[in-house]
């Protein structure tokens, strides 16, 4: 009969079994560690005498085994390294300090014996399996050979030139160490040391021979070539690492020297020698890129820089100084063209190498664009100088308008540089677009535009970025032409206007030129148009006709483009939902720009006609009026709101211009109120425009009254109270549940409170009488209609007015009474209130409840 365990008993048994399995696993892991250490030539991590299972305690027995903080191999390496360093220090001290206490024979015998002994011991240690000890002794032996070379120079060859002797000693030591490393196999120190020593013979030997700098550069190049050969064909990783570092240092020094010689050459013939050196370095870098895939990008990049420096260095002496940058840009363009367009080159180079060459060419192009940016910025912002003297007269030329103190001679070649870079980007765009059209299975989705439906891919974004760069660079090159050619003032105005028109045309047609996605191209063209337009507007401030003409042209261009974007036909492959947000944004920007330029045109036209600032303010109101009419046409179109906000800004400008004369300011505010009221007729603008119209009308009436010298507060408050009460009445009719404080409170307080304040400072009887009658009428109306706000406000004002009228008599009576009577009356009042306290509380509660029952 099978016994069924209880769940708690069975759980205890399972836990015990799992604990035993964990303990057994720990014992096996410890044994495995011991065996691995034994096979590696190190002592066991846990001594055999202690038992291969010792050190572990079963769970529940008080904890686990503690691992050692250091391993025996690590301790051994540290000890051997320290021993070798100490012996090397002792040898150096003996050579430098104790050398003079022995004769020539004794010195030679001691150093020779010690060196031979140090060189022979590692071979014995390697055969006995003591590799780490052999490495330490071998390192000491290498140091001793260096000391032998020094001793030989100090005793027998002290008359030899130091550089020549160091070069020869380095060559001998490199050969000796290389042969020693090959003979005594298993040592890792000699061969890398030989590689390090081999960096010195050629450069130092050439320098010692008094050769020119170019010969030293060639010696460095030869050293780098030997290092590259070692990197390519050597099998030892340390040797390859040291050789790669040596190749990098020697090659960099050689190329930098070649670049310096190329930059200082006075003729193309003189630059040919450094150019050959740079081309040789480029060939070496390409060879390394072909044979070393891991460093292909870096090696190819260095090769590309060398080619550009060589080509530009040969071209630079034959052109004017201002054309030095185009010479190097031409080298970069040529490099990119050969790499990408020549099938034989592109097919033989690995993809990383192509990427490195094209990347370097692009980097040089980007640097040249940055070099030309100051001139572009000056072409855009040079018109700011016209703000200091608006309509002071046309300057002598484009440079005079922008600033004659700029270093023009160094930037006259900016347009060719920008156009060359733009051409390179255009070629790249054409190749990527052609490749995408040929390789994509759905390339015929839209044969008209070359676009494919669906979300934008990485290639699409690259093509859009390339085309955007072409647009921006061509625009910048044409923009700076008037400055570089020093054209007249008329050309300096016409060029940015024409560029604005072309950029706006591209904004409209960006969806039809085959650059998916269209967003970057559209945004780039829009930014170019806005920048060129702003620059032309600033520059036009030199003369009246130019200002009016340019502002009118910009207004028409922006408005026409915004309208054209609404009716232009989009490509069928581009979904409407994807293009709509961008189109709305562009239309909004263009619409706001048209309003801004229209406001500026109104100001310029009024000023040109000789009007005062207040007269110009009235003319500026034409702009918000036209915008209000346009808003009625657009209604709920997404562009309507930003354009109307821009129109409101134009109205604010009119108000600012009219601040000098109060009557004109009142007229401007009233006209703004009319425009706002007309806008409030539309249901979607009623909430905002209605309040704005009311506020503007009130401000207009107040300004008009102040200009007429009216000081009575009722003249200012009644125009607010009457429409406010009318609005409150309409509110109560539509919403009977609305509170009287909401409907009538603001309107009543607007007149009653200021008048009450004026009454307390008015010595005459007319105002208190009229205010009292008005407060009485309001109180009676509140009581009749059972409205809380009129009842409370009217009653409070009536009581205060009555107190104001009785105040003189109260003062007279109090002055005639004995001094003891007021305290006595106050005491009697307190006694009476205290005796009827409960009754007065009930009266207060009834009054409160009665007021609460009112609306």
Tab-separated table of N, CA and C in Angstrom, residues 2-18 20:
chain	number	residue	atom	x	y	z
A	2	UNK	N	0.730	2.126	-0.979
A	2	UNK	CA	1.568	3.323	-1.112
A	2	UNK	C	1.131	4.396	-0.144
A	3	UNK	N	2.147	4.910	0.588
A	3	UNK	CA	1.837	5.943	1.573
A	3	UNK	C	1.938	7.309	0.884
A	4	UNK	N	0.923	8.127	1.003
A	4	UNK	CA	0.865	9.465	0.419
A	4	UNK	C	1.336	10.469	1.457
A	5	UNK	N	2.437	11.203	1.145
A	5	UNK	CA	2.976	12.181	2.083
A	5	UNK	C	2.120	13.430	2.101
A	6	UNK	N	2.142	14.037	3.257
A	6	UNK	CA	1.484	15.342	3.362
A	6	UNK	C	2.299	16.378	2.585
A	7	UNK	N	1.652	17.405	2.055
A	7	UNK	CA	2.381	18.407	1.241
A	7	UNK	C	3.527	19.080	1.977
A	8	UNK	N	3.364	19.393	3.270
A	8	UNK	CA	4.447	20.054	3.996
A	8	UNK	C	5.629	19.129	4.195
A	9	UNK	N	5.373	17.802	4.456
A	9	UNK	CA	6.471	16.847	4.580
A	9	UNK	C	7.209	16.664	3.254
A	10	UNK	N	6.438	16.568	2.190
A	10	UNK	CA	7.060	16.393	0.884
A	10	UNK	C	7.915	17.618	0.506
A	11	UNK	N	7.465	18.803	0.854
A	11	UNK	CA	8.235	20.018	0.578
A	11	UNK	C	9.561	20.026	1.327
A	12	UNK	N	9.574	19.550	2.569
A	12	UNK	CA	10.815	19.473	3.345
A	12	UNK	C	11.796	18.514	2.678
A	13	UNK	N	11.293	17.377	2.225
A	13	UNK	CA	12.161	16.388	1.567
A	13	UNK	C	12.770	16.961	0.283
A	14	UNK	N	11.949	17.669	-0.512
A	14	UNK	CA	12.462	18.267	-1.751
A	14	UNK	C	13.541	19.308	-1.459
A	15	UNK	N	13.359	20.113	-0.440
A	15	UNK	CA	14.375	21.112	-0.079
A	15	UNK	C	15.684	20.446	0.328
A	16	UNK	N	15.615	19.353	1.073
A	16	UNK	CA	16.828	18.651	1.481
A	16	UNK	C	17.567	18.075	0.282
A	17	UNK	N	16.829	17.510	-0.683
A	17	UNK	CA	17.461	16.946	-1.873
A	17	UNK	C	18.155	18.045	-2.704
A	18	UNK	N	17.498	19.184	-2.835
A	18	UNK	CA	18.094	20.289	-3.587
A	18	UNK	C	19.350	20.801	-2.899
A	20	UNK	N	21.421	18.988	-1.075
A	20	UNK	CA	22.483	18.019	-1.336
A	20	UNK	C	23.057	18.174	-2.752
